[in-house]
Tab-separated table of C-alpha atoms in Angstrom:
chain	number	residue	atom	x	y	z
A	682	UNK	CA	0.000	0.000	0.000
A	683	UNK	CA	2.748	2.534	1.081
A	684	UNK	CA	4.404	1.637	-2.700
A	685	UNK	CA	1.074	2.437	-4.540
A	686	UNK	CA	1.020	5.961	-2.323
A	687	UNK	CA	4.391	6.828	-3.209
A	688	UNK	CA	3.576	6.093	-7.109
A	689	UNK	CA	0.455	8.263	-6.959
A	690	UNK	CA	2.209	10.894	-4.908
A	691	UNK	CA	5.424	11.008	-7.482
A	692	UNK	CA	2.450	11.034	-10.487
A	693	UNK	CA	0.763	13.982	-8.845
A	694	UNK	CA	4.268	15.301	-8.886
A	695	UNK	CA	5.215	14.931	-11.972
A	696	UNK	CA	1.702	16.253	-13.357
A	697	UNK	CA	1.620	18.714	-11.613
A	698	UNK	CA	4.241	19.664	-13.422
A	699	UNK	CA	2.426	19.838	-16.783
A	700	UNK	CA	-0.373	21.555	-15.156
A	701	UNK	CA	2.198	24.450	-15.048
A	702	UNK	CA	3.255	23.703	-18.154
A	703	UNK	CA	-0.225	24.509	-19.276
A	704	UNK	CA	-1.459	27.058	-17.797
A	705	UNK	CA	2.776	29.198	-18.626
A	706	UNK	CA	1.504	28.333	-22.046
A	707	UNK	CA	-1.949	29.725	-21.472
A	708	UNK	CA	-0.784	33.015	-19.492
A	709	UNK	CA	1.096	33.875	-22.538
A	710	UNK	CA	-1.435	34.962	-24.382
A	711	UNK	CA	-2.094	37.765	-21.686
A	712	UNK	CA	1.077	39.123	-22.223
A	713	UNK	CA	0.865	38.891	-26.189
A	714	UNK	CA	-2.573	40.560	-26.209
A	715	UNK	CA	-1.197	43.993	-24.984
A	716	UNK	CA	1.602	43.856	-26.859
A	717	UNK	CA	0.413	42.863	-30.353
A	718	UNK	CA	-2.385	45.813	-29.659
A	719	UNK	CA	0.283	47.834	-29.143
A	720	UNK	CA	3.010	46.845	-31.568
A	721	UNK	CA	0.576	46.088	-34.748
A	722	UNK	CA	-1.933	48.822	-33.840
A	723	UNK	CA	-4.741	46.015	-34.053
A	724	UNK	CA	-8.273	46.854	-32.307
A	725	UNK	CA	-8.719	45.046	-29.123
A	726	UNK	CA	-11.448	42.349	-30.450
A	727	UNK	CA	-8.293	41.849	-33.235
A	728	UNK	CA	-5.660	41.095	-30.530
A	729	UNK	CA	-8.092	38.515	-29.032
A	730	UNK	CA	-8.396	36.868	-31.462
A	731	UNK	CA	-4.932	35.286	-29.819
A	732	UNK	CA	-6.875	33.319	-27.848
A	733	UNK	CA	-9.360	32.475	-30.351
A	734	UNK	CA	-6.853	31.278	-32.099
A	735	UNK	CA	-5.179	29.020	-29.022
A	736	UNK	CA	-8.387	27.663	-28.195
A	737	UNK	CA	-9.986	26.905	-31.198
A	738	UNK	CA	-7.014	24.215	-31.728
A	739	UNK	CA	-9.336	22.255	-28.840
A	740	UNK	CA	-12.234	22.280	-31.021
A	741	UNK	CA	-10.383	20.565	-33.586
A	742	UNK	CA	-8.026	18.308	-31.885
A	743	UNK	CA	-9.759	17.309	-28.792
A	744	UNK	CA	-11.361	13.880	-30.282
A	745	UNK	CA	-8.005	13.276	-32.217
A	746	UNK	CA	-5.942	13.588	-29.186
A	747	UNK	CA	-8.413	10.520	-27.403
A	748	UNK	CA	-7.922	8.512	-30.623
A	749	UNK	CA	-3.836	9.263	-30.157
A	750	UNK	CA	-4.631	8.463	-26.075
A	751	UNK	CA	-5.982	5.198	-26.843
A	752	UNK	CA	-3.412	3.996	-29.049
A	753	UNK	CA	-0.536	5.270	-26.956
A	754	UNK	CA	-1.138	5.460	-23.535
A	755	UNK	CA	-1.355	8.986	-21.473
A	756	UNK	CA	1.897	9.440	-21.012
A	757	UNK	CA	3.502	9.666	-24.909
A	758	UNK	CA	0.749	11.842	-25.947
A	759	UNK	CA	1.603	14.096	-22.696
A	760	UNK	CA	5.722	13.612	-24.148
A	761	UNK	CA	4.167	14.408	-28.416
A	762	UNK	CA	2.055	17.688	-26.810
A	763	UNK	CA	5.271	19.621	-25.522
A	764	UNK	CA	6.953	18.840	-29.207
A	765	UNK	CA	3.977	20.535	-30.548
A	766	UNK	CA	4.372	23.821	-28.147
A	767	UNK	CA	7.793	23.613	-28.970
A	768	UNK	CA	7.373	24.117	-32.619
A	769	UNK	CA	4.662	26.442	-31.858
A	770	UNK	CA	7.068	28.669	-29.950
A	771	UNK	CA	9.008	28.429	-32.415
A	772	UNK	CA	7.475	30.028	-34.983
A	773	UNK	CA	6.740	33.133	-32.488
A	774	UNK	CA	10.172	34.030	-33.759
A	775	UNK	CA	9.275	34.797	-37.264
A	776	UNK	CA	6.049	35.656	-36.616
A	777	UNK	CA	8.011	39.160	-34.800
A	778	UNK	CA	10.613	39.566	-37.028
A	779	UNK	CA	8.016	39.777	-40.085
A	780	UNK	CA	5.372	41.731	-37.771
A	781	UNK	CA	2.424	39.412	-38.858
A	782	UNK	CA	-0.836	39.159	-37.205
A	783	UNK	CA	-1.878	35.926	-39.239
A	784	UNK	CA	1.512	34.140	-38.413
A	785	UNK	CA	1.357	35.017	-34.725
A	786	UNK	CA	-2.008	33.433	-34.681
A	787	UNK	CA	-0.768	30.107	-36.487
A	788	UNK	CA	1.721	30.194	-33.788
A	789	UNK	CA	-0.946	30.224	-31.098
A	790	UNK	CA	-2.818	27.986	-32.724
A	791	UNK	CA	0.001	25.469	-33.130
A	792	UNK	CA	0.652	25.997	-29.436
A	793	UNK	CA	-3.131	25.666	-28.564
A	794	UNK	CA	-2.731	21.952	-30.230
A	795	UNK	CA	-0.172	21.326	-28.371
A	796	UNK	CA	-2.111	22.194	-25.393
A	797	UNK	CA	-5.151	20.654	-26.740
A	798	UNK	CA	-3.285	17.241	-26.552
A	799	UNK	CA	-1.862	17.677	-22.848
A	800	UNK	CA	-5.184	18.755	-21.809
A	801	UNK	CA	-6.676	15.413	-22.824
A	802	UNK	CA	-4.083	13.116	-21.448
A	803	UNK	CA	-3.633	14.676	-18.014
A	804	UNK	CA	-7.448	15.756	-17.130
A	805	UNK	CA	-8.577	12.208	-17.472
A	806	UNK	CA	-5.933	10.765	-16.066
A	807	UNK	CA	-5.853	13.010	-12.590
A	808	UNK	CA	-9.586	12.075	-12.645
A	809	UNK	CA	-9.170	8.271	-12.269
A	810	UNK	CA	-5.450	8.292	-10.656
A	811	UNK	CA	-8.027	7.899	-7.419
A	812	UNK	CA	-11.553	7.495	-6.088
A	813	UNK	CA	-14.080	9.495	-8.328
A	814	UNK	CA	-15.057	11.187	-5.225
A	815	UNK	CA	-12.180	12.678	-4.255
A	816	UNK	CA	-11.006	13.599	-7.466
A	817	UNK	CA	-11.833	17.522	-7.476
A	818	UNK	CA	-9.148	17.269	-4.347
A	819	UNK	CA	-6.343	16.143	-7.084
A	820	UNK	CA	-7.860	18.808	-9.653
A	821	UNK	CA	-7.532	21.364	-6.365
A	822	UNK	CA	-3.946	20.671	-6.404
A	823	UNK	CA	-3.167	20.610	-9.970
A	824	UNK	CA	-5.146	23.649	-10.764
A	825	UNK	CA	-2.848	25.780	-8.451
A	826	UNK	CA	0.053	24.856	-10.025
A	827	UNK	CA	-1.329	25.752	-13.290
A	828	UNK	CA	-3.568	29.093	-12.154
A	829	UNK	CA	0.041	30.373	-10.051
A	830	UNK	CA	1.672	29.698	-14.074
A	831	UNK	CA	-0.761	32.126	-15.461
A	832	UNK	CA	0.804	35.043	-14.028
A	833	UNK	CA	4.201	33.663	-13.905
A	834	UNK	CA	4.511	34.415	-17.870
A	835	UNK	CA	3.803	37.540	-18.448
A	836	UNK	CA	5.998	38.067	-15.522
A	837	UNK	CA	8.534	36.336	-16.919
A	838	UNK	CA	8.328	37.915	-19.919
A	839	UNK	CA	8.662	41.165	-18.181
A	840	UNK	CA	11.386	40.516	-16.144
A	841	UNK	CA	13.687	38.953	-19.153
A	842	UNK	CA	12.696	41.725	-21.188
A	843	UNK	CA	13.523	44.409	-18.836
A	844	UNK	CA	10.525	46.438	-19.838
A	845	UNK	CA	7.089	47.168	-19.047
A	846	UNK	CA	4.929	45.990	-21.460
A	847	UNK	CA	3.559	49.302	-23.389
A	848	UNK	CA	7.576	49.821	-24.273
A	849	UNK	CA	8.195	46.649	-25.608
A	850	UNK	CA	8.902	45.943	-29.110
A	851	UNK	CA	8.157	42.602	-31.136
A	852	UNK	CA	12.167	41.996	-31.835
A	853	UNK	CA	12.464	41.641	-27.736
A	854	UNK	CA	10.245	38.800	-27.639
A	855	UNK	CA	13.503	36.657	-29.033
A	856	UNK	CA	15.714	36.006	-25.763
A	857	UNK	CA	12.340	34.772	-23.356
A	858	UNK	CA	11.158	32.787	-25.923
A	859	UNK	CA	14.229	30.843	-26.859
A	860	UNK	CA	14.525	30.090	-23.377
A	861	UNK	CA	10.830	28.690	-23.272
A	862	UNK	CA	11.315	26.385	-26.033
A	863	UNK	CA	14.538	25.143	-24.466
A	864	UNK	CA	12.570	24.536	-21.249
A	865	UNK	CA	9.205	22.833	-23.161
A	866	UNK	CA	11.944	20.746	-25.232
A	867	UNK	CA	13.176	19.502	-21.685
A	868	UNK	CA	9.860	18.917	-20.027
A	869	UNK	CA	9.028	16.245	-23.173
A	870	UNK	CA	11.987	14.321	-22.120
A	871	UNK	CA	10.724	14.744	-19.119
A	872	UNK	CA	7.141	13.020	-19.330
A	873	UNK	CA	8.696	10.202	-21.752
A	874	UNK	CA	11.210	8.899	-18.730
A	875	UNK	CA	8.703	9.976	-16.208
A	876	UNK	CA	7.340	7.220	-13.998
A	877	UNK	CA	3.721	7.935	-14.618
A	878	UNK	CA	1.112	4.416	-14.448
A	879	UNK	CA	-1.169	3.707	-17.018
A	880	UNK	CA	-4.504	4.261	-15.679
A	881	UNK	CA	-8.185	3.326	-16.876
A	882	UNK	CA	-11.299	4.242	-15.330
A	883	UNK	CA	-14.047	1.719	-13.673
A	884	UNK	CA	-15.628	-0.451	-16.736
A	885	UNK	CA	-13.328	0.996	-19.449
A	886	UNK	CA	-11.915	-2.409	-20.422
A	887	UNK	CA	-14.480	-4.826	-22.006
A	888	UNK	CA	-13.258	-7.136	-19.676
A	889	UNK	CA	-14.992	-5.319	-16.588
A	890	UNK	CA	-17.654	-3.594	-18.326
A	891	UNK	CA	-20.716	-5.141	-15.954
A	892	UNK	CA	-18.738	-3.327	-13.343
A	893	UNK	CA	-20.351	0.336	-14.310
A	894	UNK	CA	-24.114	-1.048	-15.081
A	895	UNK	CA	-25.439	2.523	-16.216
A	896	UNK	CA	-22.799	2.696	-19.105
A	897	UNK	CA	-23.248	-1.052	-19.819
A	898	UNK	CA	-26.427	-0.446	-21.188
A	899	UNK	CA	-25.506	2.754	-23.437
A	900	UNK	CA	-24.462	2.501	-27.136
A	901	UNK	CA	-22.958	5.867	-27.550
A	902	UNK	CA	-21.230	8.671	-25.480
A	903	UNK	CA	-24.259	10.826	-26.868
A	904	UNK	CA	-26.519	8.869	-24.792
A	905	UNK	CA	-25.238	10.578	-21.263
A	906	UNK	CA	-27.521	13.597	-20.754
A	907	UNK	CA	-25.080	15.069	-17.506
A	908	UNK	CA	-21.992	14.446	-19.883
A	909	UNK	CA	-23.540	16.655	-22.619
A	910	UNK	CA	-24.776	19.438	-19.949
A	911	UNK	CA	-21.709	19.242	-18.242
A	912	UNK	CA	-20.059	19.981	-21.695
A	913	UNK	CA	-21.600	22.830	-22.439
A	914	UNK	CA	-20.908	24.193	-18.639
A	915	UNK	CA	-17.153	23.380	-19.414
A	916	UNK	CA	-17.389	25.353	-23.113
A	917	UNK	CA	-19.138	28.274	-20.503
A	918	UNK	CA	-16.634	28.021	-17.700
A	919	UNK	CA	-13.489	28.271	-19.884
A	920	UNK	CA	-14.464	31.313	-21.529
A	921	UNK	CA	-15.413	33.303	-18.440
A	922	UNK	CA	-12.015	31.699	-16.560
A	923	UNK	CA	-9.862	33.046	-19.764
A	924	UNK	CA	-11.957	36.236	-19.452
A	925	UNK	CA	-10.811	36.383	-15.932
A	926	UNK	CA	-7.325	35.256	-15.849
A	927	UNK	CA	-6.603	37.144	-19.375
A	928	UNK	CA	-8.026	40.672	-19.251
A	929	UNK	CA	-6.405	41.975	-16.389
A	930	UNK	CA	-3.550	43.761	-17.877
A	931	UNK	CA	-5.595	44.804	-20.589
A	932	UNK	CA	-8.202	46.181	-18.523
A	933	UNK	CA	-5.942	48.125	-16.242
A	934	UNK	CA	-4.087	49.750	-19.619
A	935	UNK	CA	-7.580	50.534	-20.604
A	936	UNK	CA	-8.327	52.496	-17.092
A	937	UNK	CA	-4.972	54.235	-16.693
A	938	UNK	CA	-3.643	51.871	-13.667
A	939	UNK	CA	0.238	52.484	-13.699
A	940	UNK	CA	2.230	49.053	-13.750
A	941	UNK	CA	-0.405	47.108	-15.328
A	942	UNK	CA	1.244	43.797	-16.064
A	943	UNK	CA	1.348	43.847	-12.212
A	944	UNK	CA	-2.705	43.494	-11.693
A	945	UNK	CA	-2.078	39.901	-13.440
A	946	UNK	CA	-1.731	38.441	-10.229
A	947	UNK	CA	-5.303	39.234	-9.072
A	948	UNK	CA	-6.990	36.113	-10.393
A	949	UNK	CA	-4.803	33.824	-9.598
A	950	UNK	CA	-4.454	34.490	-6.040
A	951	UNK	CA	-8.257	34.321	-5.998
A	952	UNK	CA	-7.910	30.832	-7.854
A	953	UNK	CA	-5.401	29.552	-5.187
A	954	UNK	CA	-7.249	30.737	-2.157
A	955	UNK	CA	-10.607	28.912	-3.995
A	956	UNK	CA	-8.347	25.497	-4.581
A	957	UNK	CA	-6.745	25.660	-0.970
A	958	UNK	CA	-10.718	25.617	0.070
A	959	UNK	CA	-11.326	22.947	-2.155
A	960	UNK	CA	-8.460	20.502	-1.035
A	961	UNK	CA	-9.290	21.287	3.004
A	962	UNK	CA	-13.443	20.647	2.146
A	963	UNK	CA	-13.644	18.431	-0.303
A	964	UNK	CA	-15.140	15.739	-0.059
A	965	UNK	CA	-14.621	15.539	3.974
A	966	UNK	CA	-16.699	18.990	4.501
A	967	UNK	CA	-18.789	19.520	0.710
A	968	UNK	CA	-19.251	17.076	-1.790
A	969	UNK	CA	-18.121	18.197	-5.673
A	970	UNK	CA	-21.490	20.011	-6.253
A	971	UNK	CA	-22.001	21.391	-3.422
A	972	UNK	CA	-18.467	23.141	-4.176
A	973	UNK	CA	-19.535	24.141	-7.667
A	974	UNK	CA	-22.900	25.784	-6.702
A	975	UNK	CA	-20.850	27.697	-4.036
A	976	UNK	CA	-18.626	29.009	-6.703
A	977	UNK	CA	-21.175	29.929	-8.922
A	978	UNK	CA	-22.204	32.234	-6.693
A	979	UNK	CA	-19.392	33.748	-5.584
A	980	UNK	CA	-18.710	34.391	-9.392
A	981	UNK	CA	-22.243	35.407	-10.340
A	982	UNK	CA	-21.934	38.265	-7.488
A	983	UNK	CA	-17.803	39.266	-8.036
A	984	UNK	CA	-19.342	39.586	-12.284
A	985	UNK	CA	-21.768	41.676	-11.130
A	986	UNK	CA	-19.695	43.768	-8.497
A	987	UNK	CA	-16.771	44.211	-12.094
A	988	UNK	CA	-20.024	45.704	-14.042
A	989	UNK	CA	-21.482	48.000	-11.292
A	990	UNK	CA	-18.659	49.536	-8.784
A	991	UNK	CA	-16.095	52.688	-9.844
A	992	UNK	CA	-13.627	51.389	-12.452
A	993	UNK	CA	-10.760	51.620	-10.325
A	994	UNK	CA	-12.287	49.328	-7.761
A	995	UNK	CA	-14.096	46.903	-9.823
A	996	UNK	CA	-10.416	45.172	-11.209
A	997	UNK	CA	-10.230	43.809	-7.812
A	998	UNK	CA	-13.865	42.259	-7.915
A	999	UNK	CA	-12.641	40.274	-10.313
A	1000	UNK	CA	-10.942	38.182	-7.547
A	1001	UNK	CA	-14.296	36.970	-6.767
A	1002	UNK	CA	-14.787	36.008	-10.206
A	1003	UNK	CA	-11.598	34.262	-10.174
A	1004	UNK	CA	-12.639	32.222	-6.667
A	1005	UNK	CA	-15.927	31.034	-8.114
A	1006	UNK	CA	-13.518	30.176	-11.412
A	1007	UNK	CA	-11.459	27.885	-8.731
A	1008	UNK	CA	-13.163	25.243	-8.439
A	1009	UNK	CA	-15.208	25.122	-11.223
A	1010	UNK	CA	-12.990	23.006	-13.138
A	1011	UNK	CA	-12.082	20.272	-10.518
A	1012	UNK	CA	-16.306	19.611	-9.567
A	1013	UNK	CA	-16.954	20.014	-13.379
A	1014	UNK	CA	-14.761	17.635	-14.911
A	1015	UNK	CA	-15.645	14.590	-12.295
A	1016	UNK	CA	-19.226	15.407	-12.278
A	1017	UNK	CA	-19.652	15.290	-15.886
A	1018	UNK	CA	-17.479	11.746	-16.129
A	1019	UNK	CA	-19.425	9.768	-13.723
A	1020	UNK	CA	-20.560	6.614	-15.013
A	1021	UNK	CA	-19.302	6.772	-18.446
A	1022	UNK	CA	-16.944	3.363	-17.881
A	1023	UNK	CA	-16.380	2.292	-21.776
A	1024	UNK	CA	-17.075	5.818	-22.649
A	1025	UNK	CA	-14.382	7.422	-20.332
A	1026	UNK	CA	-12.269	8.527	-23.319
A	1027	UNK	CA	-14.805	9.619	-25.475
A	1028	UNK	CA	-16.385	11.185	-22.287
A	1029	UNK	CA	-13.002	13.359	-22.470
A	1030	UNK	CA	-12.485	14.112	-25.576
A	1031	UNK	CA	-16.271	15.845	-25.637
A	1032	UNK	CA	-14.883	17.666	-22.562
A	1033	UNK	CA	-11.455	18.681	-24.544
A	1034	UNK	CA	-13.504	20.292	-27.275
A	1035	UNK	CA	-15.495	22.122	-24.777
A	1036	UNK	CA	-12.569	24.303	-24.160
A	1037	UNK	CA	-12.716	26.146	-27.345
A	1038	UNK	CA	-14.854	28.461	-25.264
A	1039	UNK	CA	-12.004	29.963	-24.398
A	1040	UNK	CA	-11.761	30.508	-28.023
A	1041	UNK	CA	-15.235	32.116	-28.049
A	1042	UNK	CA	-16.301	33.711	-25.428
A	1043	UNK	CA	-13.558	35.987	-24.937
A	1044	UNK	CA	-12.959	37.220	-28.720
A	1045	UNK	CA	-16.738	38.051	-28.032
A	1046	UNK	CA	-15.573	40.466	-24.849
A	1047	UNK	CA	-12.785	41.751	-27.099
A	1048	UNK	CA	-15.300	42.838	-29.610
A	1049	UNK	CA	-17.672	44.620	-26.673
A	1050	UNK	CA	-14.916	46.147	-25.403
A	1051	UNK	CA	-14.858	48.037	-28.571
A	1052	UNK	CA	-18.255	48.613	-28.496
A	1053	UNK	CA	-19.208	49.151	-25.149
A	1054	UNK	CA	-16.295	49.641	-22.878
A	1055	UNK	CA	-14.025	47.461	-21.265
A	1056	UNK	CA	-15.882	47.138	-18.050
A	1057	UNK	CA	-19.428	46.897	-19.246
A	1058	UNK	CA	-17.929	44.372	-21.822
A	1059	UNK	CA	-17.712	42.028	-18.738
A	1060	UNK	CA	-21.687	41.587	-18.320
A	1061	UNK	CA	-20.691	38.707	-21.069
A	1062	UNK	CA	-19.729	36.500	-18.212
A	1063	UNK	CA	-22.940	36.703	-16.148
A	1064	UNK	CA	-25.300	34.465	-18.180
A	1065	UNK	CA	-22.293	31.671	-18.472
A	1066	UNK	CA	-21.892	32.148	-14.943
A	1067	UNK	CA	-25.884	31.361	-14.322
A	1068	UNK	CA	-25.891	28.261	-16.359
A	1069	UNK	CA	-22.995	26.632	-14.589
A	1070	UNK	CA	-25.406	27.436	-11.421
A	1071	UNK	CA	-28.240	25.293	-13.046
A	1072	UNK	CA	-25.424	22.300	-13.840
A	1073	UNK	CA	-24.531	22.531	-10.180
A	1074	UNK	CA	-27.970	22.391	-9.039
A	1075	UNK	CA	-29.952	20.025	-11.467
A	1076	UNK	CA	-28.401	19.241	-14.389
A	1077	UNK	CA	-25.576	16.758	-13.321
A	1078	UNK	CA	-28.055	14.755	-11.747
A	1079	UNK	CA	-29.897	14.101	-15.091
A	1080	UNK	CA	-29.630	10.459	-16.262
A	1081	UNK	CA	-32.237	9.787	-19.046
C-alpha cells in the first residue's frame, strides 16, 4: 500500500508539473494581447483573437488527441504535446521579425494543439489516478500549479525583457522565448522517462464492463444527458475563466492603472485561495457540487460587483470572479465523467472540445470592449456564470 502511495504521490508530482506547463503556455497569451495591440496597432477584439486562435485548436483536436490516447497510452501523448508547443514557440520568432498578425495566430494555434493534446491526457488521467469522489481534491492541487503559471509568464516575460509591457517591441520577444522552447523541449523528455502508471477508469476495459451497469447499457457517449450538460458548462466556464485570468492587464491599460502587467496576479491568487478551500473541504466537509454551486455564486456576485462599482475598484472584484472560477474546473470535470466506464475517453475528448470556449467567449468580450467599454464588456460572463449554477444544481443529476 505505502508503494502504490508513493507512485500516486510522485504522479501527482510529476503532473503537476504539466499543469504548469499549461497554464505558462496559457498566461502567454495575456502578455501577447497587450503587446500585439500595441506593436501592430490592431483593435482590441483583433488582438483577441490570440486566444481564439489558441483555443480553437481544442475544437479541432480534442477527439483526435483521445484517438492518439488510446493507441498510446497517457503518457507519450503528454511527451508528443510539448513537441507541438515547442514548434509552436518556435514560430513566435518569425512571426516578430516579419510583424504578422496571421503568423502570430498560427503560432498560437500550433501551441493551442499542443495544449489541446496535454489537456486530454492529463485531465482524465488526474480524474481516475483515485476514487471518483475525491477527485476535485487532485484537480484542487493541480489547478494551483497551473492558475500560479498564469501570471508567472507575463511576468517572466517582463522581467527577461527588462521592460514594461507598453515599451516593448516585437524583436524583444527573441531572448524569453528561446529560453521557453529550451525549457518545453526539456519537459518532453521529461514526461517520456517519467514514472507515470497507465490508468483506466471503472468499466473501461471490455473485460470489466458489468462493473459500471449505467454505461453497460448505453451505445454511444451521446446517450449521457449530464456528460452533454456538463459539456456545455465546461465550453461556458473556460471562456469566463480566460476572461478572468486574461483581461487583467488589458483592462488596467484601458483604465490608466500604472504598472499594469502587475494586476495579473489578481486572479490567480483568488484561484489559489478557492483550490486551498477545495483541497481542506472536499469531499470531507462539501461534496463536488455542493463546491460548484458555491462558486457559482461567488462568481455570479464578483461579475456583477466588475459591471457595477467605480472602475478603479471593480479590477479587484474580479478576484471573486476568479474564486468562483477555482473550483469550477475540478467539480466540473468529475461530475460530468461519472458513469461513463467504456465511454471514459470519449467522455473526455467531448470535454477537450469544450474548451474552445475559451476561443469564443472571450474574442466576443474583445469585440464589446470596442463597443461598449471594457468594463461593461464584462456583463458577457454573467449568463455563463448562471448556467454553470443550473449544472450545479440540477443538471448533473440528469440520467435519461
Amino acid at each position: 500500500m505505502t508503494q502504490k502511495n508513493n507512485k500516486i504521490v510522485i504522479a501527482l508530482l510529476v503532473v503537476g508539473v504539466m499543469f504548469f506547463a499549461i497554464g505558462f503556455a496559457l498566461g502567454i497569451n495575456s502578455y501577447l494581447i497587450p503587446l500585439l495591440k500595441n506593436s501592430l496597432h490592431v483593435s482590441s477584439g483583433e488582438s483577441y483573437l490570440i486566444l481564439a486562435a489558441t483555443f480553437s485548436a481544442f475544437l479541432i483536436f480534442g477527439y483526435p488527441a483521445s484517438l492518439v490516447i488510446g493507441k498510446i497510452g497517457y503518457k507519450n501523448t503528454m511527451m508528443l504535446s510539448f513537441l507541438m508547443f515547442a514548434v509552436g514557440f518556435v514560430l513566435y520568432l518569425p512571426s516578430a521579425s516579419m510583424e504578422s498578425l496571421p503568423l502570430f495566430l498560427l503560432a498560437s494555434f500550433i501551441s493551442g494543439m499542443g495544449n489541446a493534446f496535454l489537456q486530454a491526457s492529463v485531465n482524465p488521467y488526474i480524474t481516475i489516478l483515485g476514487p471518483i469522489d475525491s477527485a476535485a481534491k487532485r484537480m484542487s492541487f493541480m489547478g494551483i500549479a497551473n492558475k500560479l503559471a498564469w501570471p508567472v509568464a507575463p511576468l517572466f516575460l517582463s522581467l527577461v525583457i527588462g521592460k514594461s509591457v507598453e515599451n516593448v517591441q516585437l524583436s524583444d520577444i527573441y531572448l524569453p522565448f528561446y529560453i521557453i522552447i529550451s525549457i518545453f523541449l526539456i519537459l518532453g523528455v521529461l514526461a517520456y522517462f517519467a514514472p507515470l502508471p497507465e490508468v483506466k477508469a471503472v468499466g473501461e476495459d471490455e473485460d470489466d464492463a458489468d462493473e459500471c451497469a449505467y454505461a453497460a447499457s448505453k451505445t454511444s457517449v451521446w446517450q449521457f444527458p449530464h456528460l452533454l450538460l456538463g459539456v456545455l458548462a465546461l465550453f461556458l466556464y473556460v471562456g469566463v475563466e480566460t476572461i478572468s485570468l486574461s483581461t487583467l492587464v488589458d483592462y488596467a491599460q484601458s483604465i490608466n492603472l500604472p504598472n499594469a502587467e502587475l494586476y495579473a496576479w489578481i486572479a490567480p491568487v483568488g484561484m489559489v485561495i478557492g483550490y486551498i478551500c477545495g483541497i481542506i473541504f472536499i469531499p470531507k466537509y462539501i461534496n463536488q457540487a455542493t463546491a460548484l454551486l458555491i462558486c457559482s455564486i461567488l462568481a455570479i456576485f464578483g461579475a456583477f460587483m466588475v459591471v457595477f462599482t467605480p472602475e478603479d475598484i471593480s479590477i479587484w472584484f474580479i478576484a471573486f470572479m476568479a474564486v468562483g472560477c477555482s473550483l469550477m474546473w475540478p467539480a466540473l470535470w468529475p461530475l460530468a465523467m461519472t458513469d461513463l466506464g467504456k465511454y471514459t475517453k470519449a467522455g473526455s475528448s467531448l470535454m477537450v472540445i469544450a474548451i474552445v470556449g475559451g476561443a469564443l467567449i472571450p474574442t466576443i468580450y474583445g469585440f464589446a470592449k470596442d463597443s461598449f467599454g471594457a468594463q461593461n464588456a464584462y456583463w458577457v460572463c454573467i449568463p455563463c456564470f448562471l448556467y454553470i449554477l443550473y449544472y450545479a444544481l440540477k443538471g448533473h443529476k440528469i440520467r435519461s
